Amino acid sequence: MTVAVTAGRLTGLHEIADVGRDPRRGGYSRHVWEPADLELRAWFAERAARLGLTVESDRNGNLWAWWGGPGHDAVVVGSHLDSVPGGGEFDGPLGVVSALDAIALLQASGFAPSRPCAVVVFAEEEGSRFGVACLGSRLMTGAIAADRVRALVDADGVTLAEAAEAHGTPARHLGRDDETLARIGVFIELHVEQGRGLIDLGSPLAVASSILAHGRWRIDVTGEGNHAGTTAMSDRRDPMVAAARGILAVRDAAARRDDRATIGRLHAVPGGTNVIPSRVTVWLDARSADDGDARDLVAEITVHVQDAAIAEGCTATVTEESWSGEVRFDPALRDRLAASLGGIPALATGAGHDAGTLAGHVPTAMLFVRNPSGISHSPDEHATLDDCSAGVAALRDALRGLL
Ligand code: HGY
Ligand code: MN
Ligand code: MN
């Protein structure tokens, strides 16, 4: 049996190709417990059931599909189905579809696993709705306090507790889940590569070596709301101008240090064309090679942003919303996997993953599939069918070796 293909795509990707399309932004907007995400969850349950897998949700809204029933020391493969706003087709779903396809190939070949195996779909990996990345895996591992998570609010004022309750995940049960974590013997996440690493290496596949330290910070700049027509330029305390000065300083600080810093989201209050805002909030994503460098970068940015605010008669506060320390994947598992797949290269990444959260708890590895555009978090993200098929075959072989 070969990998299932429909209309030039892995069949699983074809089946969900219309779910959560975003006509306004382009690409896909699939946010946790919103209609597209619910449809994807139902699709996953149905597709897993077709393979005879037993599907269950854990106390944090992560989905598990068990081959042969739940058990300990399991080999777990999977990724996420949610997306950034206006995201691509592959970031997350490729890992889930490939995991199901790899199991289908093993089943078709008559292979019988000698240890438990599961496909997992982690909830809210992108943090697009509630702001904190890798929320499902963070909750499971206890990396974030459940009380804080329950109180997170989306753009419409819905708390995470309310959203979870509405879709069958009791809010009081959210939090560290030692029982589920203890079932995982090894975790492998296959993911589309999100940069040009594999193009440069001329390889369809790689294993992950490390993930940059990264986090998210909310920057609130407060000034004085006033009239756009009657307020002299010299009389203004305009937080938008202060934020603009701050954003340039963010770019310059990261460039000087050879780090990465991005402002991808901005919110002005009250948000009228003819109104000088009273407050502007921007969100900073900052990433560096190690934890100390990332902390230093954000400390420097904080000083620049506060100086920019003072220069405009405003004030600025910087609040951490999420933090992920540098990850170095288990070298023994990485090397074993790379060797078993014909000596594929190892690649560092600047993108965060649930595998990064799990790496501190269980032996964890990642497989990257080449992205010929080198672009991700955009509708232009891509992976060819040949490379996706190579990824499925690699995951099948990895599973065969571990099961
Ligand atoms: O933001 C990230 O690095 C990831 O793609 N969630
Ligand atoms: Mn992503
Ligand atoms: Mn992802």
XYZ file of C-alpha atoms and ligand atoms in Angstrom, residues 80 84 91 125-126 191 194 352 376-377, ligand 2:
11
model
C -1.896 20.327 16.066
C -2.359 31.318 13.084
C 1.669 23.933 9.818
C -0.682 25.321 19.718
C -0.510 28.706 18.015
C 6.152 19.251 10.889
C 9.161 26.843 8.439
C 8.066 26.720 18.573
C 5.318 29.784 6.882
C 2.524 31.378 8.939
Mn 2.924 27.725 13.598
